C-alpha positions as a printed NumPy array, in Angstrom:
array([[ -67.302, -103.917,  -81.624],
       [ -70.562, -104.973,  -83.252],
       [ -71.615, -106.756,  -80.087],
       [ -71.063, -103.537,  -78.14 ],
       [ -73.425, -101.654,  -80.425],
       [ -75.964, -104.441,  -80.009],
       [ -75.896, -103.952,  -76.235],
       [ -76.748, -100.27 ,  -76.567],
       [ -79.376, -100.935,  -79.251],
       [ -80.963, -103.676,  -77.132],
       [ -81.173, -101.399,  -74.081],
       [ -82.527,  -98.488,  -76.141],
       [ -85.158, -100.739,  -77.693],
       [ -86.161, -102.589,  -74.517],
       [ -86.422,  -99.423,  -72.447],
       [ -87.766,  -97.086,  -75.137],
       [ -90.726,  -96.149,  -72.947],
       [ -88.358,  -95.272,  -70.078],
       [ -86.224,  -93.11 ,  -72.4  ],
       [ -89.332,  -91.298,  -73.685],
       [ -90.684,  -90.627,  -70.184],
       [ -88.353,  -90.517,  -67.162],
       [ -85.114,  -91.144,  -69.042],
       [ -85.059,  -88.004,  -71.176],
       [ -81.989,  -86.913,  -69.204],
       [ -80.012,  -89.612,  -71.055],
       [ -80.411,  -87.582,  -74.297],
       [ -78.779,  -90.068,  -76.703],
       [ -80.038,  -93.151,  -74.91 ],
       [ -77.978,  -95.744,  -73.103],
       [ -74.842,  -94.788,  -75.002],
       [ -74.518,  -92.035,  -72.384],
       [ -73.946,  -94.417,  -69.48 ],
       [ -70.577,  -95.451,  -70.945],
       [ -67.329,  -93.557,  -71.488],
       [ -67.053,  -92.841,  -75.232],
       [ -70.246,  -94.889,  -75.736],
       [ -68.287,  -98.159,  -75.467],
       [ -70.214, -100.664,  -73.339],
       [ -68.055, -102.485,  -70.826],
       [ -67.848, -102.637,  -67.059],
       [ -64.585, -100.67 ,  -67.189],
       [ -66.27 ,  -97.868,  -69.185],
       [ -69.411,  -97.628,  -67.057],
       [ -70.084,  -94.111,  -65.796],
       [ -70.936,  -95.107,  -62.235],
       [ -72.664,  -91.864,  -61.264],
       [ -74.971,  -92.064,  -64.293],
       [ -75.519,  -95.822,  -63.929],
       [ -76.643,  -95.373,  -60.312],
       [ -79.329,  -92.924,  -61.415],
       [ -81.078,  -95.701,  -63.366],
       [ -83.868,  -97.782,  -61.834],
       [ -82.711, -101.059,  -60.257],
       [ -84.444, -103.169,  -62.946],
       [ -82.46 , -101.468,  -65.688],
       [ -79.19 , -101.665,  -63.729],
       [ -79.725, -105.401,  -63.291],
       [ -80.257, -105.775,  -67.038],
       [ -77.139, -103.721,  -67.837],
       [ -75.114, -105.93 ,  -65.482],
       [ -76.307, -109.071,  -67.255],
       [ -75.547, -107.705,  -70.738],
       [ -72.036, -106.444,  -70.049],
       [ -69.185, -108.876,  -70.565],
       [ -66.817, -109.393,  -67.661],
       [ -63.649, -107.493,  -68.446]])
């Protein structure tokens, strides 16, 4: 579970500028792109994920473990 929190923290930290500017719609940060805030490919909210810029989606893909 700790690793999952690290994924969200890493994304929030790396893309802080995005969250402050264009990403305000995410409200609580990258936790909102996952069901129940649990990062995994199975929990990815596809409609929200697809609203992210390609660079960020690529990074999310690399960070998520294969379920």
